[in-house]
Structures are given as structure tokens and as C-alpha cells.
Amino acid sequence: MNAYSNVATGIGRVLLSVLFILAGLSKATGAAGTIAYIESKGIPLPQVAYALTVALELGGGILLLVGFQARLVALAFAGFSIVSALIFHTDFADQTQMIMFMKNLSIAGGMLFVFANGAGGFSIDGRRGA
């Protein structure tokens, strides 16, 4: 990877990770509302789904930020983003929900780029040659 690719990959990875870290923090500080929203969508065991979501968003976000196991984390986030879009954002009559649906698919696309190309040189994976 050349210097431009390393810089662009690092910036892109950081921008993608911040989205999930902030979402995880928001959910962690608003447990009752988040659990109620999950429950309203008919998800079984909403408290468990909540805990797993917060763990993925915070833990995975931090791993992606530092570029550790970035391919695996990115693949998990791609799947999570697609599943979230299909469960929570399919009211296409509501323009906001349509935008959220498309945002999730776009995030999944970005994560697939990380999965395919790795974390870049400015990462733990890059230093380990992963």
C-alpha cells in the first residue's frame, strides 16, 4: 500500500469506527428507551439484544479504531448494518427511515471495503502484517 492509500484507509477506518462508538455510547446511556425500541420491533430477548448491540458497537468500534482484527470486525459490522436496516428501517413511506436504510447499506459497503482491503498501514493489523 502506498502512503496515500495508508492515509486514506486510516482516515476512513477512523470515521467508520467513530459512528459505532458514538452509537454504542448513546445506547449505553439510554438503556430503557433503546430496549423499548428493540422490543417494539418484536426482537426476542430485547435486553440480551441490547447488551450484544452495545458490546458490538463499543467493542467493535474501538477495535476498528485501532485497526485490530479489522477484517473480522468489519465483516461483523457489515452484517449488523444490513440486518439493522432490514429490521428497523423498512418504513419506506417515511423519508427519514428510507435515508436510515440507505445509510446502513452504505456503511455495510464501507465495511466490506475494510474487509477486502484490511486496516491499512496505520493500524495494529498493519504493524503485524495481517
Short mmCIF file of C-alpha atoms in Angstrom, two decimals:
data_model
loop_
_atom_site.label_atom_id
_atom_site.label_comp_id
_atom_site.label_asym_id
_atom_site.label_seq_id
_atom_site.Cartn_x
_atom_site.Cartn_y
_atom_site.Cartn_z
CA MET A 1 0.00 0.00 0.00
CA ASN A 2 1.38 3.43 -0.84
CA ALA A 3 1.37 6.39 1.56
CA TYR A 4 -1.83 7.90 0.12
CA SER A 5 -3.64 4.58 0.45
CA ASN A 6 -2.46 4.15 4.02
CA VAL A 7 -3.61 7.64 5.00
CA ALA A 8 -6.98 7.32 3.23
CA THR A 9 -7.57 3.85 4.66
CA GLY A 10 -6.71 5.05 8.16
CA ILE A 11 -8.98 8.08 7.96
CA GLY A 12 -11.83 6.02 6.51
CA ARG A 13 -11.45 3.38 9.21
CA VAL A 14 -11.48 6.04 11.96
CA LEU A 15 -14.58 7.73 10.51
CA LEU A 16 -16.43 4.41 10.30
CA SER A 17 -15.41 3.46 13.84
CA VAL A 18 -16.49 6.76 15.41
CA LEU A 19 -20.03 6.22 14.12
CA PHE A 20 -20.30 2.93 16.01
CA ILE A 21 -18.53 4.14 19.15
CA LEU A 22 -20.89 7.12 19.45
CA ALA A 23 -23.93 4.93 18.72
CA GLY A 24 -22.81 2.49 21.42
CA LEU A 25 -22.29 5.28 23.95
CA SER A 26 -25.72 6.69 23.13
CA LYS A 27 -27.35 3.30 23.63
CA ALA A 28 -25.38 2.68 26.83
CA THR A 29 -26.67 5.92 28.35
CA GLY A 30 -30.26 5.37 27.21
CA ALA A 31 -30.87 1.73 28.02
CA ALA A 32 -34.59 1.92 28.79
CA GLY A 33 -35.51 3.71 25.58
CA THR A 34 -33.28 1.51 23.44
CA ILE A 35 -34.64 -1.70 24.97
CA ALA A 36 -38.21 -0.47 24.46
CA TYR A 37 -37.46 0.30 20.80
CA ILE A 38 -35.91 -3.15 20.28
CA GLU A 39 -38.92 -4.73 21.98
CA SER A 40 -41.33 -2.73 19.78
CA LYS A 41 -39.80 -4.42 16.72
CA GLY A 42 -40.59 -7.88 18.12
CA ILE A 43 -36.99 -8.87 18.76
CA PRO A 44 -36.91 -11.75 21.27
CA LEU A 45 -34.95 -11.18 24.48
CA PRO A 46 -34.63 -7.42 24.00
CA GLN A 47 -32.29 -6.99 26.99
CA VAL A 48 -29.89 -9.55 25.53
CA ALA A 49 -30.13 -7.96 22.07
CA TYR A 50 -29.43 -4.59 23.69
CA ALA A 51 -26.36 -5.86 25.57
CA LEU A 52 -24.96 -7.57 22.47
CA THR A 53 -25.55 -4.45 20.38
CA VAL A 54 -23.81 -2.15 22.86
CA ALA A 55 -20.91 -4.61 23.16
CA LEU A 56 -20.55 -4.84 19.38
CA GLU A 57 -20.81 -1.11 18.80
CA LEU A 58 -18.42 -0.11 21.59
CA GLY A 59 -16.04 -3.05 21.50
CA GLY A 60 -16.04 -3.46 17.74
CA GLY A 61 -15.83 0.29 17.25
CA ILE A 62 -12.71 0.51 19.41
CA LEU A 63 -11.12 -2.50 17.66
CA LEU A 64 -11.83 -0.91 14.29
CA LEU A 65 -10.48 2.44 15.50
CA VAL A 66 -7.10 0.95 16.38
CA GLY A 67 -7.19 -1.46 13.45
CA PHE A 68 -7.04 -4.72 15.40
CA GLN A 69 -8.73 -7.69 13.73
CA ALA A 70 -10.23 -5.09 11.42
CA ARG A 71 -11.31 -7.52 8.70
CA LEU A 72 -13.31 -9.65 11.12
CA VAL A 73 -14.81 -6.62 12.86
CA ALA A 74 -15.70 -5.02 9.52
CA LEU A 75 -17.45 -8.18 8.36
CA ALA A 76 -19.45 -8.28 11.60
CA PHE A 77 -20.39 -4.60 11.20
CA ALA A 78 -21.40 -5.14 7.56
CA GLY A 79 -23.77 -7.92 8.58
CA PHE A 80 -25.03 -5.95 11.58
CA SER A 81 -25.72 -2.88 9.42
CA ILE A 82 -27.69 -4.88 6.84
CA VAL A 83 -29.72 -6.75 9.47
CA SER A 84 -30.40 -3.48 11.34
CA ALA A 85 -31.59 -1.84 8.13
CA LEU A 86 -33.97 -4.71 7.41
CA ILE A 87 -35.38 -4.82 10.94
CA PHE A 88 -35.53 -1.16 11.94
CA HIS A 89 -35.68 0.96 8.78
CA THR A 90 -38.13 -0.53 6.26
CA ASP A 91 -40.92 2.04 6.52
CA PHE A 92 -40.10 3.49 3.10
CA ALA A 93 -43.11 5.82 3.23
CA ASP A 94 -41.15 7.74 5.89
CA GLN A 95 -38.30 9.59 4.17
CA THR A 96 -36.18 9.55 7.34
CA GLN A 97 -36.44 5.76 7.53
CA MET A 98 -35.53 5.46 3.84
CA ILE A 99 -32.44 7.60 4.46
CA MET A 100 -31.52 5.48 7.51
CA PHE A 101 -31.96 2.31 5.42
CA MET A 102 -29.68 3.63 2.69
CA LYS A 103 -27.18 4.89 5.30
CA ASN A 104 -26.95 1.42 6.79
CA LEU A 105 -26.39 -0.14 3.38
CA SER A 106 -23.70 2.45 2.64
CA ILE A 107 -21.99 1.68 5.95
CA ALA A 108 -22.11 -2.02 5.06
CA GLY A 109 -20.42 -1.16 1.76
CA GLY A 110 -17.67 0.74 3.56
CA MET A 111 -17.17 -2.15 5.94
CA LEU A 112 -16.87 -4.57 3.03
CA PHE A 113 -14.07 -2.36 1.68
CA VAL A 114 -12.27 -2.69 5.03
CA PHE A 115 -12.90 -6.44 4.99
CA ALA A 116 -11.48 -6.76 1.48
CA ASN A 117 -8.51 -4.40 1.87
CA GLY A 118 -7.60 -4.60 5.54
CA ALA A 119 -6.96 -1.89 8.10
CA GLY A 120 -4.07 -0.20 6.30
CA GLY A 121 -0.56 0.58 7.45
CA PHE A 122 -1.55 2.90 10.30
CA SER A 123 -3.11 0.14 12.40
CA ILE A 124 -2.23 -2.71 14.72
CA ASP A 125 -3.03 -5.17 11.92
CA GLY A 126 -0.76 -3.22 9.56
CA ARG A 127 2.11 -3.36 12.01
CA ARG A 128 1.61 -7.11 12.45
CA GLY A 129 1.35 -7.70 8.70
CA ALA A 130 -2.21 -9.05 8.99
#
